[in-house]
PDB file of C-alpha atoms in Angstrom:
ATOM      1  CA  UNK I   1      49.399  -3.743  -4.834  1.00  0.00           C
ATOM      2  CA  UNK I   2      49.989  -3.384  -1.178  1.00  0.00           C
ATOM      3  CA  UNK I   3      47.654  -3.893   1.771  1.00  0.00           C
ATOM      4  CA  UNK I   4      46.448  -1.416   2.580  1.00  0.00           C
ATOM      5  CA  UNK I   5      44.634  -0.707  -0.861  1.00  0.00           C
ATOM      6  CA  UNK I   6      43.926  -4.121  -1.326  1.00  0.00           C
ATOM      7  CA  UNK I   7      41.314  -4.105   1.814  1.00  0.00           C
ATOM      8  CA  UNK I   8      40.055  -0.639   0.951  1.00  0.00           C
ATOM      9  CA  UNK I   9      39.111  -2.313  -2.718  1.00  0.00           C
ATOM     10  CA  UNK I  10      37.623  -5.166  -0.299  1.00  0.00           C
ATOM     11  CA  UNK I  11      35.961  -2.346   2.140  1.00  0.00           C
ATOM     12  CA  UNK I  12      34.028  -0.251  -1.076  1.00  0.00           C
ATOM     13  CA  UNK I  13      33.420  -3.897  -2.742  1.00  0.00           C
ATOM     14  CA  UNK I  14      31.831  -5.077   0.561  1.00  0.00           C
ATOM     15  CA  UNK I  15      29.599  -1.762   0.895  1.00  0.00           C
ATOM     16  CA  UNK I  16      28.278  -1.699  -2.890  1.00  0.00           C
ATOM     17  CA  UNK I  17      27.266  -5.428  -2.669  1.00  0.00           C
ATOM     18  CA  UNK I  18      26.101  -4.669   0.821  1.00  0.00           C
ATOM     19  CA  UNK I  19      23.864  -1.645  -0.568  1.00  0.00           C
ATOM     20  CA  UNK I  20      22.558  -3.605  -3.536  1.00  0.00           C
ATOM     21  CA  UNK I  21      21.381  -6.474  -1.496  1.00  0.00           C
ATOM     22  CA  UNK I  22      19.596  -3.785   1.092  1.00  0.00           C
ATOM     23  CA  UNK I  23      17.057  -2.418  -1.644  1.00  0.00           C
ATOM     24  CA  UNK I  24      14.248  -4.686  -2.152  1.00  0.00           C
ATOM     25  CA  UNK I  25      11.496  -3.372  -5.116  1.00  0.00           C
ATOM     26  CA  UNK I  26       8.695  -4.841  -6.137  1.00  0.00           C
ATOM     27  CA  UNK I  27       6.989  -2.775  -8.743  1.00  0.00           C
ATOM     28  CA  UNK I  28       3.865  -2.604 -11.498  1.00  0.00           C
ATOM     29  CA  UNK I  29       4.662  -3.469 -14.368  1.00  0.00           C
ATOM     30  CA  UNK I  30       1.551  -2.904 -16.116  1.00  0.00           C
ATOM     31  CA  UNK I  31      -2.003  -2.331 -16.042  1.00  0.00           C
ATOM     32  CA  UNK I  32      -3.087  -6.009 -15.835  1.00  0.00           C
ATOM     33  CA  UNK I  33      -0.976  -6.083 -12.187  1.00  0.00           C
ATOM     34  CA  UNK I  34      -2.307  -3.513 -10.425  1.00  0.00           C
ATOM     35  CA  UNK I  35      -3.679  -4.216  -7.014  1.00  0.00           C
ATOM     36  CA  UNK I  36      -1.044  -6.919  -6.768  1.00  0.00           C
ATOM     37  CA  UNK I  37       0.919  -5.672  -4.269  1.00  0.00           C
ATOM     38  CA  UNK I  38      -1.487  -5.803  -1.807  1.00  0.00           C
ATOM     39  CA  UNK I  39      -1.750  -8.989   0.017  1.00  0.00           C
ATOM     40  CA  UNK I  40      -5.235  -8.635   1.083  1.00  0.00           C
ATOM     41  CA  UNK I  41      -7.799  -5.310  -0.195  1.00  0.00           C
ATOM     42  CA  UNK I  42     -11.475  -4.563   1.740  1.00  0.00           C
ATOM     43  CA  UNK I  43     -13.554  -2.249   0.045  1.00  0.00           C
ATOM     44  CA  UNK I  44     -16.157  -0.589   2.517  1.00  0.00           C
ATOM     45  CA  UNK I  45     -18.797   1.560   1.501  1.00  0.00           C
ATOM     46  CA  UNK I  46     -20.317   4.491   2.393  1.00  0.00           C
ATOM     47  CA  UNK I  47     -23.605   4.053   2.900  1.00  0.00           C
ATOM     48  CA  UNK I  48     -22.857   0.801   5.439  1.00  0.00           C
ATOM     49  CA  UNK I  49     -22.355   3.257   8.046  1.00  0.00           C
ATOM     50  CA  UNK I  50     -18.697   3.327   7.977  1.00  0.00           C
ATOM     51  CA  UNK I  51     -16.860   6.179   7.087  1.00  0.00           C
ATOM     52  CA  UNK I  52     -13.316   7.874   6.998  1.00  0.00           C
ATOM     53  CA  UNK I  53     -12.274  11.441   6.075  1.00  0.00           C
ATOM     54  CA  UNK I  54      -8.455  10.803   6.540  1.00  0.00           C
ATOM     55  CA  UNK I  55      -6.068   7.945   5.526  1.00  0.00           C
ATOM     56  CA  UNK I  56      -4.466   5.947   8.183  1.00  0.00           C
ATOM     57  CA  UNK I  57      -1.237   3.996   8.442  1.00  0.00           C
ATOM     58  CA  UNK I  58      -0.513   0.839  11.007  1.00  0.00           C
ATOM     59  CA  UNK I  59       1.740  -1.717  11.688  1.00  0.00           C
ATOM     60  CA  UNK I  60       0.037  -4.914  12.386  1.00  0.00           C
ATOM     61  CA  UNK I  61       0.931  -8.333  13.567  1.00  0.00           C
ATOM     62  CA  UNK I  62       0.522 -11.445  11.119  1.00  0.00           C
ATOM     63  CA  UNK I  63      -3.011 -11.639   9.570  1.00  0.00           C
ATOM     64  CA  UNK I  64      -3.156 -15.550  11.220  1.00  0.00           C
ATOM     65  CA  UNK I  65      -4.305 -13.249  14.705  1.00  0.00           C
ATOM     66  CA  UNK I  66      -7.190 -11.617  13.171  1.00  0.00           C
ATOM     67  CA  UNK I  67     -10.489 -13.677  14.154  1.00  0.00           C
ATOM     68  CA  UNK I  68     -11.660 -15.114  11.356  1.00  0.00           C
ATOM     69  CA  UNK I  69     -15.000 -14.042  11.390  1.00  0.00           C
ATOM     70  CA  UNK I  70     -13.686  -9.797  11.212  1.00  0.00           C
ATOM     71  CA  UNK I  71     -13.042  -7.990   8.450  1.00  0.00           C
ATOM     72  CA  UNK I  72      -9.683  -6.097   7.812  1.00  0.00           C
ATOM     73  CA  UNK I  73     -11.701  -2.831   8.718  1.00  0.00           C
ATOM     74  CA  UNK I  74     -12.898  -3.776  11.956  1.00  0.00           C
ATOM     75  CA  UNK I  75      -9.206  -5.495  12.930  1.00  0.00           C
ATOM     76  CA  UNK I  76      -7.472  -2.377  12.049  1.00  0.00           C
ATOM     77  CA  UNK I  77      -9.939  -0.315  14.482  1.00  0.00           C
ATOM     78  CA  UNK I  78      -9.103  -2.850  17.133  1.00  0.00           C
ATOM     79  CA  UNK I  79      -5.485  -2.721  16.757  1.00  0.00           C
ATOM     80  CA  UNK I  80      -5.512   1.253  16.917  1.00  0.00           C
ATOM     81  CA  UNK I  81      -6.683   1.090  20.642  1.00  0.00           C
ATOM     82  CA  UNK I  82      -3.338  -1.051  21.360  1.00  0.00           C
ATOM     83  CA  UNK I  83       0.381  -1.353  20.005  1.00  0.00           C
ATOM     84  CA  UNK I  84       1.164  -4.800  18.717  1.00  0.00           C
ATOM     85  CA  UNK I  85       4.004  -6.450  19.375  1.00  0.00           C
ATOM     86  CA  UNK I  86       6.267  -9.185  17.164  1.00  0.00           C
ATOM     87  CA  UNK I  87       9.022 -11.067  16.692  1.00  0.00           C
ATOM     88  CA  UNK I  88      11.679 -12.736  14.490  1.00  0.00           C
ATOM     89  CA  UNK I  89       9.434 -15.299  13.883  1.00  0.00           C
ATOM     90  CA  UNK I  90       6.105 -13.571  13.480  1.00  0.00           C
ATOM     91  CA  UNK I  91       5.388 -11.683   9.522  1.00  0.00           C
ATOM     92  CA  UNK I  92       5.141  -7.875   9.431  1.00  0.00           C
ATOM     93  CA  UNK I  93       2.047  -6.607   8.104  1.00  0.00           C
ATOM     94  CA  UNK I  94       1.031  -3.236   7.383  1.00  0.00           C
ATOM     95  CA  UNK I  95      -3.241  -2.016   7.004  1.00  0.00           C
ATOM     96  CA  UNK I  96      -3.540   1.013   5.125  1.00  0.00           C
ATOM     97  CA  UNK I  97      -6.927   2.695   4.931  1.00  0.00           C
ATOM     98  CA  UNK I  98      -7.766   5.354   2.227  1.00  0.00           C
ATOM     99  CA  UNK I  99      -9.460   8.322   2.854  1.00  0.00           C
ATOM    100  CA  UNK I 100     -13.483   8.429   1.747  1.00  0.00           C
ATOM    101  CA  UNK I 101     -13.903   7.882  -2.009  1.00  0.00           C
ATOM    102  CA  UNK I 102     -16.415   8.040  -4.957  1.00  0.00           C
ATOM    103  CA  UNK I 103     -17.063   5.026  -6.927  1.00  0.00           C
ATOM    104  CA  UNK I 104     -15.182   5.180  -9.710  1.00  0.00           C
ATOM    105  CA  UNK I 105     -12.322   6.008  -8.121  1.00  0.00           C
ATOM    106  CA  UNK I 106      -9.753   3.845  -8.021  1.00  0.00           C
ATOM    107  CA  UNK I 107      -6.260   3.338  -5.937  1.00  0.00           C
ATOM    108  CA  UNK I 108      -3.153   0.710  -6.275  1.00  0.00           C
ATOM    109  CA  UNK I 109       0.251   0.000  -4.780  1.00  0.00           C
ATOM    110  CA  UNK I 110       2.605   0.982  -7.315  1.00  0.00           C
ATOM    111  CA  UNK I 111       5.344   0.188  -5.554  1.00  0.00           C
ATOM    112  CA  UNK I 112       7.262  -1.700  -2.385  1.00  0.00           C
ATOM    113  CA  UNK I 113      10.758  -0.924  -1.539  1.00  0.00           C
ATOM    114  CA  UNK I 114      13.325  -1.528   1.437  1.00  0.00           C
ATOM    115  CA  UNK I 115      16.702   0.428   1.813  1.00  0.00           C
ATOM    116  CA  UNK I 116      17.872  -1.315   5.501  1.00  0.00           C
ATOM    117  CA  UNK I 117      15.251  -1.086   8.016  1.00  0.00           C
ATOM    118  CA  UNK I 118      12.958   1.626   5.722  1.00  0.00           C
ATOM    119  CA  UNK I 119      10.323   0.827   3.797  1.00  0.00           C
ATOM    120  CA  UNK I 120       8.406   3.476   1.157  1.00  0.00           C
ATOM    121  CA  UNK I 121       5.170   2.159   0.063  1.00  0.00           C
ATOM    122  CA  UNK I 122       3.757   4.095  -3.273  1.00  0.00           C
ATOM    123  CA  UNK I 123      -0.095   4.146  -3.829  1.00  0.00           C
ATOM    124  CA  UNK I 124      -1.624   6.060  -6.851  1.00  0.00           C
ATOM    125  CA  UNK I 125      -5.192   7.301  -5.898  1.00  0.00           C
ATOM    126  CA  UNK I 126      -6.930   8.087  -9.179  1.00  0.00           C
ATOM    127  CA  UNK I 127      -9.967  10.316  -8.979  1.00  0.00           C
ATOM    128  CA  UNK I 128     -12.496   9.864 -11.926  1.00  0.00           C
ATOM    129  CA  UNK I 129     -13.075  13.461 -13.845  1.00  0.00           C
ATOM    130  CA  UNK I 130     -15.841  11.926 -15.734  1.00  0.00           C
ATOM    131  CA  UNK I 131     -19.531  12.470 -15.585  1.00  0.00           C
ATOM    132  CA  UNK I 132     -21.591  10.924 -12.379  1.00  0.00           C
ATOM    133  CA  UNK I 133     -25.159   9.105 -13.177  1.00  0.00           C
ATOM    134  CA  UNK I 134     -25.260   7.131  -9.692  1.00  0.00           C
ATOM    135  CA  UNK I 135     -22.898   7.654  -7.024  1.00  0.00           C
ATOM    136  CA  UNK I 136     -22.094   6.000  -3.535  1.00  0.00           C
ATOM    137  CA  UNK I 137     -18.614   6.419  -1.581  1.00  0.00           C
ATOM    138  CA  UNK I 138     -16.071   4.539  -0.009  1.00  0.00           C
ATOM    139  CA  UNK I 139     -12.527   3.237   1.299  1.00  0.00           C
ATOM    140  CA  UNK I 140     -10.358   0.604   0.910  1.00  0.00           C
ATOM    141  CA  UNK I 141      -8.686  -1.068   3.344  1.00  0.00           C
ATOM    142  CA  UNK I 142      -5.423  -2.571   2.053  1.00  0.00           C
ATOM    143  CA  UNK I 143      -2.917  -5.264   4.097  1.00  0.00           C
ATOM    144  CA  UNK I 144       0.706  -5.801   2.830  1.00  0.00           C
ATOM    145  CA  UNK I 145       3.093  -9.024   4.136  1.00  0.00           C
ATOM    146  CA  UNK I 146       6.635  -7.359   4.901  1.00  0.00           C
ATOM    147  CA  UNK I 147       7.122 -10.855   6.165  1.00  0.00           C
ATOM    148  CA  UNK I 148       9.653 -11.869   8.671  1.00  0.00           C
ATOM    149  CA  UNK I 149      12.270  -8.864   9.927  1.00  0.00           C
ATOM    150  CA  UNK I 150      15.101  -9.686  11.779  1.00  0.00           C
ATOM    151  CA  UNK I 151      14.928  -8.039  15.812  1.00  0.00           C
ATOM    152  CA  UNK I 152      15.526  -3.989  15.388  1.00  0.00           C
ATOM    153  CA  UNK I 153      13.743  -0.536  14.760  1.00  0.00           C
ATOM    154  CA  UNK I 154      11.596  -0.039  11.550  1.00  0.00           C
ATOM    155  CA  UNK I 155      10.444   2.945   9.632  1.00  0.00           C
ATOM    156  CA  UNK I 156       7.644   3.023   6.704  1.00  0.00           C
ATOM    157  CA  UNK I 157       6.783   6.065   4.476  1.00  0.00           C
ATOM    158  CA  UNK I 158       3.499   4.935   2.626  1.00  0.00           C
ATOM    159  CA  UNK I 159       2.989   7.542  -0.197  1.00  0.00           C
ATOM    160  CA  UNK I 160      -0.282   8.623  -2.178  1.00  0.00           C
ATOM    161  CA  UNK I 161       0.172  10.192  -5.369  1.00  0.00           C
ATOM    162  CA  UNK I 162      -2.942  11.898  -6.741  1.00  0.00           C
ATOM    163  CA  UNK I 163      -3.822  10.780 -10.676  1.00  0.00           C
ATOM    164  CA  UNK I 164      -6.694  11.797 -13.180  1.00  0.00           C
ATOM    165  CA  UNK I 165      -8.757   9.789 -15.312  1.00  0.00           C
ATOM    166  CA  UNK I 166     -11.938   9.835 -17.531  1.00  0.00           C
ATOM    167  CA  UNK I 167     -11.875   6.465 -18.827  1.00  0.00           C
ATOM    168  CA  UNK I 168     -12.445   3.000 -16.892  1.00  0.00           C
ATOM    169  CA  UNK I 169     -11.602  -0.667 -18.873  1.00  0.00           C
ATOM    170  CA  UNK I 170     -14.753  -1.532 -18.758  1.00  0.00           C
ATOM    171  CA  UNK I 171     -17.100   1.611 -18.434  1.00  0.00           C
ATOM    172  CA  UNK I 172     -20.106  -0.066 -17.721  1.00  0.00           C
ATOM    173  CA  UNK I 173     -19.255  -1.642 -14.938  1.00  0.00           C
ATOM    174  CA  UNK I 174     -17.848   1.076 -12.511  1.00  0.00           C
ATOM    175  CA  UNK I 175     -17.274  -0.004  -9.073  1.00  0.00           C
ATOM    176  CA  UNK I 176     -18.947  -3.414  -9.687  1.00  0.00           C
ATOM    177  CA  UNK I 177     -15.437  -5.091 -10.172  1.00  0.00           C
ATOM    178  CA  UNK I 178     -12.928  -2.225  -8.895  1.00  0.00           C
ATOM    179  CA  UNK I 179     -10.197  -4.528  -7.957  1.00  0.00           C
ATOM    180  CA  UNK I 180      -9.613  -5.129 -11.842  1.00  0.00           C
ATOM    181  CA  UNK I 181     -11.484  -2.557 -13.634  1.00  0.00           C
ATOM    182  CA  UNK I 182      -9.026  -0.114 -14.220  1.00  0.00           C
ATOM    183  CA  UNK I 183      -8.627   3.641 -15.602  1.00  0.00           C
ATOM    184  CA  UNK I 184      -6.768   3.590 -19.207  1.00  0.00           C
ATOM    185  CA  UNK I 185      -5.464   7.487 -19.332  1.00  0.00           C
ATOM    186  CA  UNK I 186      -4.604   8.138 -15.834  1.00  0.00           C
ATOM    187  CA  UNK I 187      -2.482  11.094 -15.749  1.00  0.00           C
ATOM    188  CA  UNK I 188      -0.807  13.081 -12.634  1.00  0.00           C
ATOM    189  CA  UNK I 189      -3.383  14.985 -10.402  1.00  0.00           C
ATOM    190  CA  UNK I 190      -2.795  18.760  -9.737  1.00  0.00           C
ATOM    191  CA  UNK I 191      -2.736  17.484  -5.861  1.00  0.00           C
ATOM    192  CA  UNK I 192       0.190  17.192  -3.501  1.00  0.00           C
ATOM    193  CA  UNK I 193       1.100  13.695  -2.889  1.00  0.00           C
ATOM    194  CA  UNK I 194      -0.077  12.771   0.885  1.00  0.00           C
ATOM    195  CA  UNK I 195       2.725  11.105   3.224  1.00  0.00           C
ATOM    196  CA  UNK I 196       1.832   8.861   5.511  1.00  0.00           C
ATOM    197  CA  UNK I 197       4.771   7.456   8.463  1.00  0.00           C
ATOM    198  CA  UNK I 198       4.929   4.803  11.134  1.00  0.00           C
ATOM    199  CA  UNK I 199       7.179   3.270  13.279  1.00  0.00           C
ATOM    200  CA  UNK I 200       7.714  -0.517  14.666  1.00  0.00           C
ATOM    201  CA  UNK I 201       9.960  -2.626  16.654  1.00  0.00           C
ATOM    202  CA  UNK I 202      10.250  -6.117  16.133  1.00  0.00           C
ATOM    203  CA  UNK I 203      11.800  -7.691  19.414  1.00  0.00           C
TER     204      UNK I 203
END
């Protein structure tokens, strides 16, 4: 075998292994793990005052700046009215806020995953077709670690993809435990998924 094909075998080796080690996922598995991928998840209701017709998307700098004493809500509205700014050494985190929900509703990160410097974030948003007795709205407020990121130019795509259900785990119990209480025949919504981008530097 002569040289020349001997480092283009190294050259496609080096790329494949290079690719493979570029894609990090982190997916659900199963019912029991959903709302696992998010590091930290706020609930804030409706009839508190707060309200928000549209999701949002932001790049945040590690949760250890937040004042104790604030909720994730109230940090991500203070970090809108600035851009933050980190480093090598400082974790990446992302707040996502849903847009205004009923109940029984429910939404979870389905899955994380890096290619390079791109991140896609999937979130299913499942919208309960069943029959209302007592109703109140809200949105969540969810924080994800990307952790440390070496100095360049970062994209994320955070995706919502609608779902249907009529059935919650524990049915009696609606929103009163909505970080576990889960639907059990979700199935695709007739909706367009929603997309969702930002951009960050790390310096």
């Amino acid at each position: 075998m002569n040289l020349p094909r001997i480092l283009l075998i190294w050259a496609v080796t080096s790329v494949m292994l290079h690719a493979q080690e570029s894609t990090v996922i982190k997916t659900v598995k199963d019912r029991a793990e959903r709302g696992t991928l998010s590091d930290q998840r706020q609930l804030v209701r409706g009839d508190t005052g707060k309200w928000n017709d549209a999701a949002t998307l932001q790049h945040a700098p590690p949760l250890a700046q937040k004042p104790q004493s604030m909720s994730l809500d109230d940090w991500s509205d203070e970090l809108s009215e600035k851009k933050p700014a980190t480093t090598a050494t400082d974790d990446n985190w992302l707040l996502f806020r849903t847009r205004q929900l009923d109940d029984n509703d429910r939404v979870w990160i389905e899955k994380i995953e890096r290619s390079g410097n791109a991140f896609t974030i999937t979130m299913h948003e499942a919208i309960w077709q069943g029959n209302y007795f007592k109703t109140f709205t809200w949105y969540e407020v969810t924080a994800v670690n990307l952790g440390k990121l070496p100095a360049g130019d970062y994209t994320v795509k955070w995706i919502v993809k609608p779902l249907t259900f009529k059935q919650l785990e524990k049915p009696r119990e609606a929103q009163n435990n909505y970080q576990t209480n889960w639907p059990t025949d979700d199935q695709p919504g007739s909706g367009k998924a929603v997309e969702l981008k930002a951009a960050f530097s790390v310096r």
